[in-house]
Tab-separated table of C-alpha atoms in Angstrom:
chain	number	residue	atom	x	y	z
Z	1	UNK	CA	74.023	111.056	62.415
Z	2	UNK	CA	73.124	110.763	66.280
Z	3	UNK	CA	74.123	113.166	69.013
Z	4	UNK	CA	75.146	112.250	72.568
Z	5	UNK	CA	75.327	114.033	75.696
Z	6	UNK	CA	78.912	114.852	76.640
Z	7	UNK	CA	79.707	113.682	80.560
Z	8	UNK	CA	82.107	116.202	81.447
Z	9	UNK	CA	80.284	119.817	80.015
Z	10	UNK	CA	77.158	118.148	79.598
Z	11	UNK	CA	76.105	119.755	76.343
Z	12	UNK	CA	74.749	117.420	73.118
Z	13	UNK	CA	76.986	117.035	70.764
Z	14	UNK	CA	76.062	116.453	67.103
Z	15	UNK	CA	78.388	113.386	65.475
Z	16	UNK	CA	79.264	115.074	62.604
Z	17	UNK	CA	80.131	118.030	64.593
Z	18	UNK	CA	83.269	116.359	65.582
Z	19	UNK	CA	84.959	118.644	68.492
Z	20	UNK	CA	87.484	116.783	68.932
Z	21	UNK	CA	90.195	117.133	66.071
Z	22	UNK	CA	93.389	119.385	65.849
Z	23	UNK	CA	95.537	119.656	62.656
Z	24	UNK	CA	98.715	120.884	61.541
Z	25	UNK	CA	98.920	122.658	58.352
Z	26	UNK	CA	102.237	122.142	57.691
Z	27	UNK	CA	105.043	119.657	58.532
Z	28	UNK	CA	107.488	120.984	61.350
Z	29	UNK	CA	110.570	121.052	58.271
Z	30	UNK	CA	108.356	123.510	56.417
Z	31	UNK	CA	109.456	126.098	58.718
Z	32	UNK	CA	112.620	125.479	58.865
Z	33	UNK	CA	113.168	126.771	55.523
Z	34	UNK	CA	113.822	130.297	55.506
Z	35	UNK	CA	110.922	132.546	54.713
Z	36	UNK	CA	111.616	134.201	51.559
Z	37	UNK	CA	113.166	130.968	50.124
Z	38	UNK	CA	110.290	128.534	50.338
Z	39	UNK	CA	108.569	129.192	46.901
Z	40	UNK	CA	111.361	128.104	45.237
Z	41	UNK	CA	112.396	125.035	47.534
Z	42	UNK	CA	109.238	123.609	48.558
Z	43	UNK	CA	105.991	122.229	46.742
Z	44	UNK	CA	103.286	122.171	49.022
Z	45	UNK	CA	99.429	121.397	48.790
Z	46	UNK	CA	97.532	119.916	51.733
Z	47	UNK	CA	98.090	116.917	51.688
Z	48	UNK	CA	101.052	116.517	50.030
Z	49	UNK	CA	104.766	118.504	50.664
Z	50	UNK	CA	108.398	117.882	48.753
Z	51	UNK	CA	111.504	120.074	50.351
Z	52	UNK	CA	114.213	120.568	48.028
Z	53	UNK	CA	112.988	117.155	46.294
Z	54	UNK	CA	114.896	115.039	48.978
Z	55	UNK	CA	112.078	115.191	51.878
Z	56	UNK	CA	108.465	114.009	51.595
Z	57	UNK	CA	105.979	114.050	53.495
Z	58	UNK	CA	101.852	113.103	53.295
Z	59	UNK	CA	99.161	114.477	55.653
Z	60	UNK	CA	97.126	111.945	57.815
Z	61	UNK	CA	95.094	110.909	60.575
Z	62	UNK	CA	96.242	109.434	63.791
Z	63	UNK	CA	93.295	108.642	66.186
Z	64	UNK	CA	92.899	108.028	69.866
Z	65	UNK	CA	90.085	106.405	71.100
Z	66	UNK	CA	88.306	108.250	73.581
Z	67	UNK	CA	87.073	105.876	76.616
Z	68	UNK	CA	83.210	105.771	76.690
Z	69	UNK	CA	82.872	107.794	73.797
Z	70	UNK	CA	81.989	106.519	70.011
Z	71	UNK	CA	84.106	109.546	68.419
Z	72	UNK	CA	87.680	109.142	68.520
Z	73	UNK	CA	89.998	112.076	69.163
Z	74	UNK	CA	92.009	112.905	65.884
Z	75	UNK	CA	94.801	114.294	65.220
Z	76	UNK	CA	95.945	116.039	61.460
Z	77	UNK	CA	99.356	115.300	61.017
Z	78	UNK	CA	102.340	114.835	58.778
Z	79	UNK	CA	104.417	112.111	57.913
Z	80	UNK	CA	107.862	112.278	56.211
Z	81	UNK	CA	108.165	108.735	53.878
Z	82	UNK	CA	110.312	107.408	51.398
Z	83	UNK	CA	110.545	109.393	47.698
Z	84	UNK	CA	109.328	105.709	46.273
Z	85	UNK	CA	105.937	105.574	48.535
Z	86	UNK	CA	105.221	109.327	48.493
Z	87	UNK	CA	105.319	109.180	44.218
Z	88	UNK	CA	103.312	105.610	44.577
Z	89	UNK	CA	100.829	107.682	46.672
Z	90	UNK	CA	100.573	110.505	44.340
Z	91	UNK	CA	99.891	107.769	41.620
Z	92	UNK	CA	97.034	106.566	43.105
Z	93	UNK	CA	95.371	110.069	43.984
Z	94	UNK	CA	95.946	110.780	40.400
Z	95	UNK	CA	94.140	107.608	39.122
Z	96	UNK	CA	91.689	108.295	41.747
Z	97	UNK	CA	90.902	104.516	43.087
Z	98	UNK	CA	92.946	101.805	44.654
Z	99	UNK	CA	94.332	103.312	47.715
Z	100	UNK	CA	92.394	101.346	50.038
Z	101	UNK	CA	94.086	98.570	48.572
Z	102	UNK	CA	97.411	99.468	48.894
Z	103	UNK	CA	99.381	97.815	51.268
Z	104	UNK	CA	100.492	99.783	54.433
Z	105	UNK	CA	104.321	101.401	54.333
Z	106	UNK	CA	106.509	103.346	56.804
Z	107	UNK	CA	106.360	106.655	57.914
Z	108	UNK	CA	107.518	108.923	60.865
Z	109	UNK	CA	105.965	111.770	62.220
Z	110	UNK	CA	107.030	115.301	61.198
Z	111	UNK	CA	104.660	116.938	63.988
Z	112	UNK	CA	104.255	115.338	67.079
Z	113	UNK	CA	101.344	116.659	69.520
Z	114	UNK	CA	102.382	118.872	71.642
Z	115	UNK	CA	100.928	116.877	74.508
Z	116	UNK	CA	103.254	114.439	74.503
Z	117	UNK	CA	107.061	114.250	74.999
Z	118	UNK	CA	109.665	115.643	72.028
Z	119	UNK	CA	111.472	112.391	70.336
Z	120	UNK	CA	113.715	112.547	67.438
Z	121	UNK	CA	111.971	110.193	65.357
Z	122	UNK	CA	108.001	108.163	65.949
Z	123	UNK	CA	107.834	105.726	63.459
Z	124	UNK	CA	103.994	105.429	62.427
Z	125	UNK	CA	102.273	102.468	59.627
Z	126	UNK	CA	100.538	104.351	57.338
Z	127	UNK	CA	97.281	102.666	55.997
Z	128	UNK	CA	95.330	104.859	52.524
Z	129	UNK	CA	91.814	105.089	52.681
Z	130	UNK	CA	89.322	105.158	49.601
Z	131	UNK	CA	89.572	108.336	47.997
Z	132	UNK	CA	88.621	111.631	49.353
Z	133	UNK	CA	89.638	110.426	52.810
Z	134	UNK	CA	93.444	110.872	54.085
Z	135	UNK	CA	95.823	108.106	55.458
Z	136	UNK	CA	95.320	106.304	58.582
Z	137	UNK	CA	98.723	106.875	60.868
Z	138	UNK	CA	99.261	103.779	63.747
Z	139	UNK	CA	102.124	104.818	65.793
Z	140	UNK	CA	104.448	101.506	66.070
Z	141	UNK	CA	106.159	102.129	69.424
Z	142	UNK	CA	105.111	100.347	72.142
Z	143	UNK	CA	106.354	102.894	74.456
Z	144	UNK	CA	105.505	106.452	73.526
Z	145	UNK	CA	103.078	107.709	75.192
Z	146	UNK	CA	101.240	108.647	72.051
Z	147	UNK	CA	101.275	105.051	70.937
Z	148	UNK	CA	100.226	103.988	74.480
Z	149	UNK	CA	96.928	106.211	74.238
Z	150	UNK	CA	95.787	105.280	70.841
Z	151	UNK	CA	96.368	101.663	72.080
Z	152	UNK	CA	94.371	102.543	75.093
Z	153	UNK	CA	92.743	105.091	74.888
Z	154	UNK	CA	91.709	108.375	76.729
Z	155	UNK	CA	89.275	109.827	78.927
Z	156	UNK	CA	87.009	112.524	77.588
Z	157	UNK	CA	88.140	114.405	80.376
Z	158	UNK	CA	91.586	114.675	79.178
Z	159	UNK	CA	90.560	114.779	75.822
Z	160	UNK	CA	88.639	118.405	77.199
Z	161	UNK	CA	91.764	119.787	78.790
Z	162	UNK	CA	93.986	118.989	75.385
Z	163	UNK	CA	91.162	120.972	73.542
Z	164	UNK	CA	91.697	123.816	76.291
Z	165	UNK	CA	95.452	124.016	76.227
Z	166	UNK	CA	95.518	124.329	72.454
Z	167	UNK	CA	92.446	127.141	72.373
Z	168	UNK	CA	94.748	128.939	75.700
Z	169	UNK	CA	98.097	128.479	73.288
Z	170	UNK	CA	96.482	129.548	70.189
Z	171	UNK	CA	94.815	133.124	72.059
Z	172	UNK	CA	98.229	133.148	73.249
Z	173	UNK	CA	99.531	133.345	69.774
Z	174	UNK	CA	97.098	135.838	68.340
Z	175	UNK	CA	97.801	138.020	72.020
Z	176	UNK	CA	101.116	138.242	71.421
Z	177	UNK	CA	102.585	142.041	69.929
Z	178	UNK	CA	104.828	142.033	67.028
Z	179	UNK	CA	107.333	143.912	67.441
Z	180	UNK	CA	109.067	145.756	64.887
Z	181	UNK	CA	112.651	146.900	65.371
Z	182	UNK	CA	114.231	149.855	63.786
Z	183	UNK	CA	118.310	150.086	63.034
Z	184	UNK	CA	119.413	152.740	65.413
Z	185	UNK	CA	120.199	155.783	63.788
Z	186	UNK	CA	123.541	158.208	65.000
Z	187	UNK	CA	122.550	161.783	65.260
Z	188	UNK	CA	124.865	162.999	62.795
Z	189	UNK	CA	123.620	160.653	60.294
Z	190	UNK	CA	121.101	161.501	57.705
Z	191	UNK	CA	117.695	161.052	58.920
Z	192	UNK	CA	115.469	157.800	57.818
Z	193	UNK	CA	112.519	160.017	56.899
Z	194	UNK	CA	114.051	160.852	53.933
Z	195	UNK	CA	114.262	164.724	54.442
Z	196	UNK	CA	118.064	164.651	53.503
Z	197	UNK	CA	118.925	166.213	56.750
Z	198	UNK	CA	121.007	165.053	59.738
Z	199	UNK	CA	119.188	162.901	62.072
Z	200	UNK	CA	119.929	165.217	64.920
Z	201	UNK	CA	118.174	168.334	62.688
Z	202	UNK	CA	114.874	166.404	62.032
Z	203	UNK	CA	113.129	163.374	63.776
Z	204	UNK	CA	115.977	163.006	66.620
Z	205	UNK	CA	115.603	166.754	67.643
């Protein structure tokens, strides 16, 4: 592999040290299952998720071109699909050949980056790839945003400040206190320590 001199930071940058890639671990529905009842509603590897066998969803690639630059930005995302495609694409992982063959079916996005504007619904072609490599995603809309840029293309300055925000909103995350909240407890109630006296006798004195 070669490396090439980036021309905003101006460091070398090996090509199979790809910087520029950001992935989602799980589709966006995952969480809205309740905690404590996802291991019995969901099956979940990653690359492929089933909620309450009704939703599907396979993990891909969408890529934007970055201008001047050989490696593309990529993103790791989710797609939900039909129950039909995501059992035909479980098929061929099984079998372990043929994907590449496969003709290209519908999708839509389950994460969308959070770069770009919140839609209901971003209807991506999904293309398989010879195995070991996930799906291809080509947004279809000729007006998102995210479907103008990988159309396009970006600028490897932008592509630096998407890299920044999501390092400055992930510190945020691990920055953040968790805060634990206790029932209050009336003073003439017995206290939580487990002492068997009143509240107001023990810890609240």
């Amino acid at each position: 592999m070669g490396r090439f001199k980036c021309g905003c930071c101006d460091q070398w940058i090996d090509e199979d040290e790809h910087p520029f890639v950001i992935g989602c671990q799980r589709p966006d529905q995952y969480f809205d299952v309740p905690e404590h009842e996802r291991g019995r509603r969901i099956r979940c590897t990653n690359d492929l998720c089933d909620i309450d066998r009704k939703m599907f969803f396979i993990r891909g690639v969408l890529e934007v071109p970055i201008k001047d630059l050989v490696l593309p930005f990529q993103w790791g995302l989710w797609a939900m699909v039909t129950e039909r495609d995501f059992r035909r694409y479980l098929e061929l992982w099984q079998k372990g050949t043929g994907q590449e063959e496969e003709p290209p079916f519908m999708g839509w996005l389950s994460n969308l980056p959070f770069q770009y504007p919140k839609t209901k619904t971003v209807e991506v072609s999904i293309h398989l790839q010879p195995m070991g490599t996930r799906p291809s995603f080509t947004v279809l809309s000729e007006q998102h945003p995210l479907g103008v840029d990988q159309r396009n293309g970006i600028s490897l300055e932008r592509a630096h400040h998407i890299l920044a925000d999501f390092r400055s909103r992930k510190e945020a995350e691990m920055a953040t206190p968790i805060v634990i909240t206790q029932p209050k407890v009336r003073r003439n109630e017995a206290c939580p320590c487990g002492s068997g006296k009143k509240y107001k006798k023990c810890c609240g004195a």
